PDB file of C-alpha atoms and ligand atoms in Angstrom:
ATOM      1  CA  UNK A   1       8.981 -10.592  11.184  1.00  0.00           C
ATOM      2  CA  UNK A   2      10.178 -13.919   9.704  1.00  0.00           C
ATOM      3  CA  UNK A   3      13.470 -15.256  11.031  1.00  0.00           C
ATOM      4  CA  UNK A   4      16.453 -14.218   8.954  1.00  0.00           C
ATOM      5  CA  UNK A   5      19.023 -16.872   8.328  1.00  0.00           C
ATOM      6  CA  UNK A   6      22.335 -15.055   8.492  1.00  0.00           C
ATOM      7  CA  UNK A   7      25.414 -15.801   6.490  1.00  0.00           C
ATOM      8  CA  UNK A   8      24.337 -18.337   3.884  1.00  0.00           C
ATOM      9  CA  UNK A   9      27.237 -20.344   2.530  1.00  0.00           C
ATOM     10  CA  UNK A  10      28.215 -18.865  -0.826  1.00  0.00           C
ATOM     11  CA  UNK A  11      28.758 -21.614  -3.360  1.00  0.00           C
ATOM     12  CA  UNK A  12      30.070 -19.425  -6.165  1.00  0.00           C
ATOM     13  CA  UNK A  13      32.707 -16.729  -6.377  1.00  0.00           C
ATOM     14  CA  UNK A  14      31.883 -13.032  -6.339  1.00  0.00           C
ATOM     15  CA  UNK A  15      30.020 -11.620  -9.314  1.00  0.00           C
ATOM     16  CA  UNK A  16      31.674  -8.533 -10.806  1.00  0.00           C
ATOM     17  CA  UNK A  17      30.657  -4.871  -9.908  1.00  0.00           C
ATOM     18  CA  UNK A  18      27.023  -4.708 -10.969  1.00  0.00           C
ATOM     19  CA  UNK A  19      26.188  -8.409 -11.112  1.00  0.00           C
ATOM     20  CA  UNK A  20      25.586 -11.068  -8.510  1.00  0.00           C
ATOM     21  CA  UNK A  21      26.695 -14.669  -8.405  1.00  0.00           C
ATOM     22  CA  UNK A  22      23.824 -17.172  -8.646  1.00  0.00           C
ATOM     23  CA  UNK A  23      24.174 -18.019  -4.950  1.00  0.00           C
ATOM     24  CA  UNK A  24      23.965 -14.396  -3.856  1.00  0.00           C
ATOM     25  CA  UNK A  25      21.008 -13.730  -6.121  1.00  0.00           C
ATOM     26  CA  UNK A  26      19.223 -16.802  -4.711  1.00  0.00           C
ATOM     27  CA  UNK A  27      19.915 -15.807  -1.122  1.00  0.00           C
ATOM     28  CA  UNK A  28      18.822 -12.229  -1.739  1.00  0.00           C
ATOM     29  CA  UNK A  29      15.620 -13.237  -3.533  1.00  0.00           C
ATOM     30  CA  UNK A  30      14.757 -15.665  -0.702  1.00  0.00           C
ATOM     31  CA  UNK A  31      15.359 -12.898   1.810  1.00  0.00           C
ATOM     32  CA  UNK A  32      13.126 -10.464  -0.098  1.00  0.00           C
ATOM     33  CA  UNK A  33      10.380 -13.049  -0.417  1.00  0.00           C
ATOM     34  CA  UNK A  34      10.516 -13.930   3.293  1.00  0.00           C
ATOM     35  CA  UNK A  35      10.616 -10.340   4.545  1.00  0.00           C
ATOM     36  CA  UNK A  36       8.500  -8.447   2.036  1.00  0.00           C
ATOM     37  CA  UNK A  37       6.519 -11.240   0.351  1.00  0.00           C
ATOM     38  CA  UNK A  38       7.667 -10.113  -3.085  1.00  0.00           C
ATOM     39  CA  UNK A  39       8.687 -12.760  -5.590  1.00  0.00           C
ATOM     40  CA  UNK A  40      12.040 -12.238  -7.258  1.00  0.00           C
ATOM     41  CA  UNK A  41      12.224 -14.839 -10.032  1.00  0.00           C
ATOM     42  CA  UNK A  42      15.339 -15.103 -12.208  1.00  0.00           C
ATOM     43  CA  UNK A  43      13.643 -12.885 -14.804  1.00  0.00           C
ATOM     44  CA  UNK A  44      13.850  -9.968 -12.357  1.00  0.00           C
ATOM     45  CA  UNK A  45      17.550 -10.410 -11.657  1.00  0.00           C
ATOM     46  CA  UNK A  46      18.732  -7.764 -14.105  1.00  0.00           C
ATOM     47  CA  UNK A  47      16.188  -5.252 -12.823  1.00  0.00           C
ATOM     48  CA  UNK A  48      17.125  -5.984  -9.200  1.00  0.00           C
ATOM     49  CA  UNK A  49      20.856  -5.581  -9.838  1.00  0.00           C
ATOM     50  CA  UNK A  50      20.250  -2.321 -11.705  1.00  0.00           C
ATOM     51  CA  UNK A  51      18.131  -0.869  -8.927  1.00  0.00           C
ATOM     52  CA  UNK A  52      20.554  -2.005  -6.232  1.00  0.00           C
ATOM     53  CA  UNK A  53      23.456  -0.209  -7.933  1.00  0.00           C
ATOM     54  CA  UNK A  54      22.023   3.159  -6.901  1.00  0.00           C
ATOM     55  CA  UNK A  55      21.951   2.063  -3.279  1.00  0.00           C
ATOM     56  CA  UNK A  56      25.443   0.526  -3.580  1.00  0.00           C
ATOM     57  CA  UNK A  57      26.807   3.874  -4.810  1.00  0.00           C
ATOM     58  CA  UNK A  58      24.996   5.806  -2.075  1.00  0.00           C
ATOM     59  CA  UNK A  59      26.679   3.569   0.519  1.00  0.00           C
ATOM     60  CA  UNK A  60      30.098   3.869  -1.186  1.00  0.00           C
ATOM     61  CA  UNK A  61      30.370   0.099  -1.605  1.00  0.00           C
ATOM     62  CA  UNK A  62      32.447  -1.532  -4.338  1.00  0.00           C
ATOM     63  CA  UNK A  63      29.824  -3.838  -5.815  1.00  0.00           C
ATOM     64  CA  UNK A  64      26.345  -5.296  -5.525  1.00  0.00           C
ATOM     65  CA  UNK A  65      27.972  -8.435  -4.145  1.00  0.00           C
ATOM     66  CA  UNK A  66      29.620  -6.408  -1.379  1.00  0.00           C
ATOM     67  CA  UNK A  67      26.173  -4.984  -0.604  1.00  0.00           C
ATOM     68  CA  UNK A  68      24.618  -8.434  -0.304  1.00  0.00           C
ATOM     69  CA  UNK A  69      27.452  -9.585   1.941  1.00  0.00           C
ATOM     70  CA  UNK A  70      27.052  -6.526   4.158  1.00  0.00           C
ATOM     71  CA  UNK A  71      23.307  -7.192   4.319  1.00  0.00           C
ATOM     72  CA  UNK A  72      23.847 -10.766   5.467  1.00  0.00           C
ATOM     73  CA  UNK A  73      26.457  -9.679   7.992  1.00  0.00           C
ATOM     74  CA  UNK A  74      23.424  -8.508   9.888  1.00  0.00           C
ATOM     75  CA  UNK A  75      24.777  -5.570  11.932  1.00  0.00           C
ATOM     76  CA  UNK A  76      22.632  -2.889  10.307  1.00  0.00           C
ATOM     77  CA  UNK A  77      20.097  -5.325   8.942  1.00  0.00           C
ATOM     78  CA  UNK A  78      16.899  -3.740  10.267  1.00  0.00           C
ATOM     79  CA  UNK A  79      17.954  -0.274   9.080  1.00  0.00           C
ATOM     80  CA  UNK A  80      18.986  -1.497   5.672  1.00  0.00           C
ATOM     81  CA  UNK A  81      15.854  -3.564   5.177  1.00  0.00           C
ATOM     82  CA  UNK A  82      13.871  -0.338   4.843  1.00  0.00           C
ATOM     83  CA  UNK A  83      16.056   0.729   1.895  1.00  0.00           C
ATOM     84  CA  UNK A  84      15.940  -2.723   0.368  1.00  0.00           C
ATOM     85  CA  UNK A  85      12.146  -2.633   0.454  1.00  0.00           C
ATOM     86  CA  UNK A  86      12.197   0.626  -1.481  1.00  0.00           C
ATOM     87  CA  UNK A  87      14.449  -0.958  -4.053  1.00  0.00           C
ATOM     88  CA  UNK A  88      12.116  -3.878  -4.714  1.00  0.00           C
ATOM     89  CA  UNK A  89       8.656  -2.349  -4.432  1.00  0.00           C
ATOM     90  CA  UNK A  90       6.747  -0.227  -6.913  1.00  0.00           C
ATOM     91  CA  UNK A  91       5.018   2.759  -5.412  1.00  0.00           C
ATOM     92  CA  UNK A  92       3.031   3.765  -8.463  1.00  0.00           C
ATOM     93  CA  UNK A  93      -0.324   5.166  -7.461  1.00  0.00           C
ATOM     94  CA  UNK A  94      -2.768   7.898  -8.531  1.00  0.00           C
ATOM     95  CA  UNK A  95      -5.792   9.788  -7.329  1.00  0.00           C
ATOM     96  CA  UNK A  96      -8.992   8.081  -8.540  1.00  0.00           C
ATOM     97  CA  UNK A  97      -7.009   5.092  -9.827  1.00  0.00           C
ATOM     98  CA  UNK A  98      -9.379   2.329 -10.981  1.00  0.00           C
ATOM     99  CA  UNK A  99     -12.385   4.632 -10.556  1.00  0.00           C
ATOM    100  CA  UNK A 100     -15.055   1.883 -10.541  1.00  0.00           C
ATOM    101  CA  UNK A 101     -14.076   1.148  -6.918  1.00  0.00           C
ATOM    102  CA  UNK A 102     -14.892   4.697  -5.877  1.00  0.00           C
ATOM    103  CA  UNK A 103     -18.241   4.538  -7.709  1.00  0.00           C
ATOM    104  CA  UNK A 104     -18.964   1.321  -5.821  1.00  0.00           C
ATOM    105  CA  UNK A 105     -17.957   2.972  -2.545  1.00  0.00           C
ATOM    106  CA  UNK A 106     -20.423   5.818  -3.108  1.00  0.00           C
ATOM    107  CA  UNK A 107     -23.305   3.993  -4.798  1.00  0.00           C
ATOM    108  CA  UNK A 108     -23.262   0.591  -3.078  1.00  0.00           C
ATOM    109  CA  UNK A 109     -20.852   0.038  -0.182  1.00  0.00           C
ATOM    110  CA  UNK A 110     -21.764   3.016   2.000  1.00  0.00           C
ATOM    111  CA  UNK A 111     -25.579   2.737   1.458  1.00  0.00           C
ATOM    112  CA  UNK A 112     -25.537  -1.044   2.140  1.00  0.00           C
ATOM    113  CA  UNK A 113     -23.392  -0.721   5.236  1.00  0.00           C
ATOM    114  CA  UNK A 114     -25.643   2.062   6.524  1.00  0.00           C
ATOM    115  CA  UNK A 115     -28.665  -0.217   6.096  1.00  0.00           C
ATOM    116  CA  UNK A 116     -26.915  -2.916   8.144  1.00  0.00           C
ATOM    117  CA  UNK A 117     -26.270  -0.431  10.955  1.00  0.00           C
ATOM    118  CA  UNK A 118     -29.966   0.398  11.152  1.00  0.00           C
ATOM    119  CA  UNK A 119     -30.824   3.103  13.654  1.00  0.00           C
ATOM    120  CA  UNK A 120     -27.416   4.686  14.309  1.00  0.00           C
ATOM    121  CA  UNK A 121     -27.857   8.453  14.217  1.00  0.00           C
ATOM    122  CA  UNK A 122     -24.499   9.193  12.599  1.00  0.00           C
ATOM    123  CA  UNK A 123     -22.892   6.194  10.973  1.00  0.00           C
ATOM    124  CA  UNK A 124     -19.132   6.036  11.589  1.00  0.00           C
ATOM    125  CA  UNK A 125     -17.047   4.298   8.967  1.00  0.00           C
ATOM    126  CA  UNK A 126     -13.563   2.835   9.285  1.00  0.00           C
ATOM    127  CA  UNK A 127     -11.790   2.409   5.992  1.00  0.00           C
ATOM    128  CA  UNK A 128      -8.313   0.942   5.533  1.00  0.00           C
ATOM    129  CA  UNK A 129      -6.011   1.536   2.605  1.00  0.00           C
ATOM    130  CA  UNK A 130      -3.559  -1.362   3.079  1.00  0.00           C
ATOM    131  CA  UNK A 131      -0.536  -0.688   0.814  1.00  0.00           C
ATOM    132  CA  UNK A 132      -1.339   3.010   0.698  1.00  0.00           C
ATOM    133  CA  UNK A 133       1.848   4.121  -1.036  1.00  0.00           C
ATOM    134  CA  UNK A 134       1.959   7.961  -1.160  1.00  0.00           C
ATOM    135  CA  UNK A 135      -1.575   8.304   0.123  1.00  0.00           C
ATOM    136  CA  UNK A 136      -3.502   9.088  -3.061  1.00  0.00           C
ATOM    137  CA  UNK A 137      -5.855   6.129  -2.544  1.00  0.00           C
ATOM    138  CA  UNK A 138      -6.648   7.132   1.060  1.00  0.00           C
ATOM    139  CA  UNK A 139      -7.249  10.772   0.122  1.00  0.00           C
ATOM    140  CA  UNK A 140      -9.448   9.760  -2.820  1.00  0.00           C
ATOM    141  CA  UNK A 141     -11.599   7.732  -0.407  1.00  0.00           C
ATOM    142  CA  UNK A 142     -11.743  10.788   1.864  1.00  0.00           C
ATOM    143  CA  UNK A 143     -12.833  13.016  -1.039  1.00  0.00           C
ATOM    144  CA  UNK A 144     -15.632  10.605  -1.994  1.00  0.00           C
ATOM    145  CA  UNK A 145     -16.894  10.336   1.594  1.00  0.00           C
ATOM    146  CA  UNK A 146     -16.620  14.062   2.209  1.00  0.00           C
ATOM    147  CA  UNK A 147     -18.719  14.694  -0.892  1.00  0.00           C
ATOM    148  CA  UNK A 148     -21.332  12.334   0.562  1.00  0.00           C
ATOM    149  CA  UNK A 149     -21.317  14.289   3.831  1.00  0.00           C
ATOM    150  CA  UNK A 150     -21.759  17.540   1.867  1.00  0.00           C
ATOM    151  CA  UNK A 151     -24.735  16.020   0.088  1.00  0.00           C
ATOM    152  CA  UNK A 152     -26.408  15.517   3.489  1.00  0.00           C
ATOM    153  CA  UNK A 153     -25.549  11.924   4.408  1.00  0.00           C
ATOM    154  CA  UNK A 154     -25.154  11.449   8.170  1.00  0.00           C
ATOM    155  CA  UNK A 155     -21.807   9.715   8.205  1.00  0.00           C
ATOM    156  CA  UNK A 156     -18.473  10.216   9.850  1.00  0.00           C
ATOM    157  CA  UNK A 157     -15.327   8.462   8.728  1.00  0.00           C
ATOM    158  CA  UNK A 158     -11.752   7.601   9.655  1.00  0.00           C
ATOM    159  CA  UNK A 159      -9.278   6.310   7.133  1.00  0.00           C
ATOM    160  CA  UNK A 160      -6.110   4.398   7.940  1.00  0.00           C
ATOM    161  CA  UNK A 161      -3.343   4.119   5.361  1.00  0.00           C
ATOM    162  CA  UNK A 162      -0.588   1.554   5.922  1.00  0.00           C
ATOM    163  CA  UNK A 163       2.458   0.660   3.907  1.00  0.00           C
ATOM    164  CA  UNK A 164       5.782  -1.066   4.427  1.00  0.00           C
ATOM    165  CA  UNK A 165       7.810   1.855   3.070  1.00  0.00           C
ATOM    166  CA  UNK A 166       8.661   4.808   5.304  1.00  0.00           C
ATOM    167  CA  UNK A 167       9.562   7.286   2.519  1.00  0.00           C
ATOM    168  CA  UNK A 168       6.152   6.939   0.843  1.00  0.00           C
ATOM    169  CA  UNK A 169       4.408   7.214   4.217  1.00  0.00           C
ATOM    170  CA  UNK A 170       6.223  10.492   4.899  1.00  0.00           C
ATOM    171  CA  UNK A 171       4.836  11.891   1.633  1.00  0.00           C
ATOM    172  CA  UNK A 172       1.382  10.510   2.444  1.00  0.00           C
ATOM    173  CA  UNK A 173       1.316  12.099   5.908  1.00  0.00           C
ATOM    174  CA  UNK A 174       2.266  15.513   4.570  1.00  0.00           C
ATOM    175  CA  UNK A 175      -0.234  15.249   1.715  1.00  0.00           C
ATOM    176  CA  UNK A 176       1.976  17.458  -0.476  1.00  0.00           C
ATOM    177  CA  UNK A 177       2.231  16.517  -4.152  1.00  0.00           C
ATOM    178  CA  UNK A 178       3.474  17.793  -7.458  1.00  0.00           C
ATOM    179  CA  UNK A 179       0.810  20.012  -8.991  1.00  0.00           C
ATOM    180  CA  UNK A 180       0.629  17.569 -11.925  1.00  0.00           C
ATOM    181  CA  UNK A 181      -1.435  15.141  -9.821  1.00  0.00           C
ATOM    182  CA  UNK A 182      -4.385  17.503 -10.084  1.00  0.00           C
ATOM    183  CA  UNK A 183      -4.898  16.342 -13.669  1.00  0.00           C
ATOM    184  CA  UNK A 184      -6.195  13.098 -12.071  1.00  0.00           C
ATOM    185  CA  UNK A 185      -8.829  14.929 -10.009  1.00  0.00           C
ATOM    186  CA  UNK A 186     -12.058  16.447 -11.420  1.00  0.00           C
ATOM    187  CA  UNK A 187     -11.698  20.270 -11.485  1.00  0.00           C
ATOM    188  CA  UNK A 188     -14.387  21.023  -8.957  1.00  0.00           C
ATOM    189  CA  UNK A 189     -12.913  18.547  -6.457  1.00  0.00           C
ATOM    190  CA  UNK A 190      -9.375  19.799  -7.081  1.00  0.00           C
ATOM    191  CA  UNK A 191     -10.509  23.329  -6.169  1.00  0.00           C
ATOM    192  CA  UNK A 192     -12.316  22.120  -3.066  1.00  0.00           C
ATOM    193  CA  UNK A 193      -9.776  19.696  -1.639  1.00  0.00           C
ATOM    194  CA  UNK A 194      -6.330  21.024  -2.612  1.00  0.00           C
ATOM    195  CA  UNK A 195      -4.383  24.170  -1.781  1.00  0.00           C
ATOM    196  CA  UNK A 196      -1.856  25.347  -4.343  1.00  0.00           C
ATOM    197  CA  UNK A 197       1.527  26.569  -3.146  1.00  0.00           C
ATOM    198  CA  UNK A 198       1.661  30.377  -2.995  1.00  0.00           C
ATOM    199  CA  UNK A 199       5.265  30.287  -4.162  1.00  0.00           C
ATOM    200  CA  UNK A 200       5.077  29.900  -7.971  1.00  0.00           C
ATOM    201  CA  UNK A 201       8.577  28.390  -7.952  1.00  0.00           C
ATOM    202  CA  UNK A 202       7.132  25.396  -6.106  1.00  0.00           C
ATOM    203  CA  UNK A 203       4.707  23.601  -8.379  1.00  0.00           C
ATOM    204  CA  UNK A 204       3.023  21.843  -5.463  1.00  0.00           C
ATOM    205  CA  UNK A 205      -0.388  21.340  -3.965  1.00  0.00           C
ATOM    206  CA  UNK A 206      -1.513  20.102  -0.564  1.00  0.00           C
ATOM    207  CA  UNK A 207      -4.591  18.219   0.560  1.00  0.00           C
ATOM    208  CA  UNK A 208      -6.725  20.554   2.699  1.00  0.00           C
ATOM    209  CA  UNK A 209      -6.454  20.063   6.486  1.00  0.00           C
ATOM    210  CA  UNK A 210     -10.214  19.304   6.794  1.00  0.00           C
ATOM    211  CA  UNK A 211      -9.593  16.157   4.761  1.00  0.00           C
ATOM    212  CA  UNK A 212      -6.206  15.297   6.250  1.00  0.00           C
ATOM    213  CA  UNK A 213      -7.629  15.192   9.760  1.00  0.00           C
ATOM    214  CA  UNK A 214      -9.704  12.147   8.772  1.00  0.00           C
ATOM    215  CA  UNK A 215      -6.675  10.213   7.517  1.00  0.00           C
ATOM    216  CA  UNK A 216      -3.797   8.609   9.450  1.00  0.00           C
ATOM    217  CA  UNK A 217      -0.832   6.702   8.158  1.00  0.00           C
ATOM    218  CA  UNK A 218       1.313   4.083   9.869  1.00  0.00           C
ATOM    219  CA  UNK A 219       3.951   1.590   8.833  1.00  0.00           C
ATOM    220  CA  UNK A 220       2.811  -2.006   8.565  1.00  0.00           C
ATOM    221  CA  UNK A 221       4.157  -5.050   6.783  1.00  0.00           C
ATOM    222  CA  UNK A 222       1.438  -7.215   5.245  1.00  0.00           C
ATOM    223  CA  UNK A 223       3.772 -10.178   5.854  1.00  0.00           C
ATOM    224  CA  UNK A 224       3.439  -9.795   9.640  1.00  0.00           C
ATOM    225  CA  UNK A 225       1.434 -12.568  11.287  1.00  0.00           C
ATOM    226  CA  UNK A 226      -0.900 -10.097  13.024  1.00  0.00           C
ATOM    227  CA  UNK A 227      -1.957  -6.571  12.120  1.00  0.00           C
ATOM    228  CA  UNK A 228      -2.339  -3.837  14.779  1.00  0.00           C
ATOM    229  CA  UNK A 229      -5.652  -2.679  13.314  1.00  0.00           C
ATOM    230  CA  UNK A 230      -9.242  -2.678  14.674  1.00  0.00           C
ATOM    231  CA  UNK A 231     -11.428  -5.682  13.831  1.00  0.00           C
ATOM    232  CA  UNK A 232     -14.501  -3.715  12.830  1.00  0.00           C
ATOM    233  CA  UNK A 233     -13.227  -2.139   9.623  1.00  0.00           C
ATOM    234  CA  UNK A 234     -15.999  -1.460   7.089  1.00  0.00           C
ATOM    235  CA  UNK A 235     -14.018  -1.431   3.866  1.00  0.00           C
ATOM    236  CA  UNK A 236     -10.463  -2.470   2.999  1.00  0.00           C
ATOM    237  CA  UNK A 237      -8.709  -1.358  -0.158  1.00  0.00           C
ATOM    238  CA  UNK A 238      -5.740  -3.643  -0.823  1.00  0.00           C
ATOM    239  CA  UNK A 239      -4.950  -2.853  -4.423  1.00  0.00           C
ATOM    240  CA  UNK A 240      -1.987  -3.501  -6.645  1.00  0.00           C
ATOM    241  CA  UNK A 241       0.214  -5.208  -4.097  1.00  0.00           C
ATOM    242  CA  UNK A 242      -1.128  -8.796  -3.905  1.00  0.00           C
ATOM    243  CA  UNK A 243       0.040  -9.308  -7.471  1.00  0.00           C
ATOM    244  CA  UNK A 244       3.659  -9.289  -6.237  1.00  0.00           C
ATOM    245  CA  UNK A 245       3.056 -12.109  -3.733  1.00  0.00           C
ATOM    246  CA  UNK A 246       3.014 -15.839  -4.385  1.00  0.00           C
ATOM    247  CA  UNK A 247      -0.263 -17.743  -3.939  1.00  0.00           C
ATOM    248  CA  UNK A 248       0.290 -18.998  -0.346  1.00  0.00           C
ATOM    249  CA  UNK A 249       1.223 -15.461   0.704  1.00  0.00           C
ATOM    250  CA  UNK A 250      -1.795 -13.980  -1.102  1.00  0.00           C
ATOM    251  CA  UNK A 251      -4.047 -16.466   0.700  1.00  0.00           C
ATOM    252  CA  UNK A 252      -2.610 -15.643   4.135  1.00  0.00           C
ATOM    253  CA  UNK A 253      -2.683 -11.878   3.579  1.00  0.00           C
ATOM    254  CA  UNK A 254      -6.263 -11.858   2.275  1.00  0.00           C
ATOM    255  CA  UNK A 255      -7.467 -14.105   5.134  1.00  0.00           C
ATOM    256  CA  UNK A 256      -5.773 -11.875   7.703  1.00  0.00           C
ATOM    257  CA  UNK A 257      -7.209  -8.726   6.106  1.00  0.00           C
ATOM    258  CA  UNK A 258     -10.722 -10.221   6.079  1.00  0.00           C
ATOM    259  CA  UNK A 259     -10.472 -11.040   9.775  1.00  0.00           C
ATOM    260  CA  UNK A 260     -10.419  -7.253  10.337  1.00  0.00           C
ATOM    261  CA  UNK A 261     -13.664  -6.657   8.423  1.00  0.00           C
ATOM    262  CA  UNK A 262     -17.017  -6.370  10.172  1.00  0.00           C
ATOM    263  CA  UNK A 263     -19.717  -8.727   8.796  1.00  0.00           C
ATOM    264  CA  UNK A 264     -20.978  -7.318   5.505  1.00  0.00           C
ATOM    265  CA  UNK A 265     -17.767  -5.309   5.026  1.00  0.00           C
ATOM    266  CA  UNK A 266     -16.009  -5.104   1.677  1.00  0.00           C
ATOM    267  CA  UNK A 267     -12.539  -5.886   0.346  1.00  0.00           C
ATOM    268  CA  UNK A 268     -11.396  -4.249  -2.892  1.00  0.00           C
ATOM    269  CA  UNK A 269      -8.368  -5.540  -4.794  1.00  0.00           C
ATOM    270  CA  UNK A 270      -6.609  -4.297  -7.936  1.00  0.00           C
ATOM    271  CA  UNK A 271      -8.020  -5.059 -11.386  1.00  0.00           C
ATOM    272  CA  UNK A 272      -5.399  -7.740 -12.009  1.00  0.00           C
ATOM    273  CA  UNK A 273      -5.900  -9.362  -8.595  1.00  0.00           C
ATOM    274  CA  UNK A 274      -9.389 -10.890  -8.858  1.00  0.00           C
ATOM    275  CA  UNK A 275      -7.813 -14.356  -8.481  1.00  0.00           C
ATOM    276  CA  UNK A 276      -7.803 -13.982  -4.674  1.00  0.00           C
ATOM    277  CA  UNK A 277     -11.384 -15.172  -4.822  1.00  0.00           C
ATOM    278  CA  UNK A 278     -10.328 -18.719  -5.618  1.00  0.00           C
ATOM    279  CA  UNK A 279      -7.796 -18.724  -2.758  1.00  0.00           C
ATOM    280  CA  UNK A 280     -10.022 -17.789   0.155  1.00  0.00           C
ATOM    281  CA  UNK A 281     -13.279 -19.804   0.202  1.00  0.00           C
ATOM    282  CA  UNK A 282     -15.122 -17.531   2.676  1.00  0.00           C
ATOM    283  CA  UNK A 283     -15.011 -14.577   0.289  1.00  0.00           C
ATOM    284  CA  UNK A 284     -18.161 -13.764  -1.656  1.00  0.00           C
ATOM    285  CA  UNK A 285     -17.498 -12.022  -4.941  1.00  0.00           C
ATOM    286  CA  UNK A 286     -19.817  -9.070  -5.616  1.00  0.00           C
ATOM    287  CA  UNK A 287     -17.872  -7.612  -8.578  1.00  0.00           C
ATOM    288  CA  UNK A 288     -14.789  -9.051 -10.284  1.00  0.00           C
ATOM    289  CA  UNK A 289     -12.467  -7.219  -7.850  1.00  0.00           C
ATOM    290  CA  UNK A 290     -14.828  -6.569  -4.917  1.00  0.00           C
ATOM    291  CA  UNK A 291     -15.559  -9.103  -2.179  1.00  0.00           C
ATOM    292  CA  UNK A 292     -17.625  -9.278   0.971  1.00  0.00           C
ATOM    293  CA  UNK A 293     -17.457 -11.490   4.053  1.00  0.00           C
TER     294      UNK A 293
HETATM  295  C1  LIG Q   1       1.829  -0.239  -6.548  1.00  0.00           C
HETATM  296  S1  LIG Q   1       1.642   0.447  -4.935  1.00  0.00           S
HETATM  297  C2  LIG Q   1      -0.123   0.431  -4.798  1.00  0.00           C
HETATM  298  C3  LIG Q   1      -0.658   1.692  -4.168  1.00  0.00           C
HETATM  299  C4  LIG Q   1      -2.186   1.796  -4.120  1.00  0.00           C
HETATM  300  N1  LIG Q   1      -2.780   0.711  -3.371  1.00  0.00           N
HETATM  301  C5  LIG Q   1      -2.779   1.834  -5.516  1.00  0.00           C
HETATM  302  O1  LIG Q   1      -3.351   0.854  -5.981  1.00  0.00           O
HETATM  303  O2  LIG Q   1      -2.657   2.869  -6.181  1.00  0.00           O
HETATM  304  C6  LIG Q   1       2.150  -0.948  -3.925  1.00  0.00           C
HETATM  305  C7  LIG Q   1       2.506  -0.525  -2.504  1.00  0.00           C
HETATM  306  O3  LIG Q   1       2.616  -1.725  -1.735  1.00  0.00           O
HETATM  307  C8  LIG Q   1       3.615  -1.539  -0.764  1.00  0.00           C
HETATM  308  N2  LIG Q   1       4.058  -2.850  -0.269  1.00  0.00           N
HETATM  309  C9  LIG Q   1       4.821  -3.782  -0.909  1.00  0.00           C
HETATM  310  N3  LIG Q   1       5.026  -4.849  -0.133  1.00  0.00           N
HETATM  311  C10 LIG Q   1       4.371  -4.596   1.024  1.00  0.00           C
HETATM  312  C11 LIG Q   1       4.208  -5.332   2.242  1.00  0.00           C
HETATM  313  N4  LIG Q   1       4.764  -6.523   2.410  1.00  0.00           N
HETATM  314  N5  LIG Q   1       3.482  -4.769   3.226  1.00  0.00           N
HETATM  315  C12 LIG Q   1       2.907  -3.545   3.073  1.00  0.00           C
HETATM  316  N6  LIG Q   1       3.033  -2.812   1.958  1.00  0.00           N
HETATM  317  C13 LIG Q   1       3.747  -3.323   0.942  1.00  0.00           C
HETATM  318  C14 LIG Q   1       4.696  -0.776  -1.513  1.00  0.00           C
HETATM  319  O4  LIG Q   1       5.563  -0.091  -0.630  1.00  0.00           O
HETATM  320  C15 LIG Q   1       3.855   0.162  -2.386  1.00  0.00           C
HETATM  321  O5  LIG Q   1       3.721   1.426  -1.802  1.00  0.00           O
END
């Protein structure tokens, strides 16, 4: 984790209740960028202050400024960082989000990787959902691969989902969602891969255990200089998170991710993140948002 510089010298006086002085905003945005990689330009100041207020109230503090001061005091810093991350990140995700990637997985990535493996009797795949949020991306991958197994393909698969935020990882590990999410899943697959709560008062569904056993989740910060992940991953999904990082950070993260791919493996990024191609020369673009090494 990057070194935190404690107690910056505050140049300006306290901001009032819900607002920060320029110096505190600057120090906080630098901290967020260093620890989480997320840019906090001045245009996001209002949003940041608004979101922090909820946390300030939960802690019984007098103001956002008092919160920032407490943060830089450093005693509970590691514990509080987890909450701060939840304040600044967006966890929006869906099942079958950006569906072209899942078509590519089924029609191109798996068949090509199987060809590269040649004579292996059962081909084992390792797939990584880096920035997994609540797990919908990882479970969608599992659904697609499980359907391929059902159609007779001799593959086995393990999926790793990582994210910086513990609360979303808890949801992901349980695999329990509001029943509304099933509108994102084709009917036949929803019936096959989800159990509905027997209690009608709880409008929930749960991913079936046969799918969950293929998927593991663990906390990981993409800003860390090394990742505790195998180096023979077949496919990495890193979607809708790079967009929050500045260019040098995007370059480092994508290079580190690619160092975990086996030759011929694929990296998929979000539809607004195709620019990573220009940052990392070793990447070969196979679709606007799909790369190989
Ligand atoms: C918008 S969600 C994307 C979820 C999923 N990949 C998708 O496309 O549907 C972004 C996720 O990135 C995570 N995130 C943000 N900064 C991160 C970091 N430095 N390391 C790991 N995960 C991070 C957030 O916690 C959030 O769950």
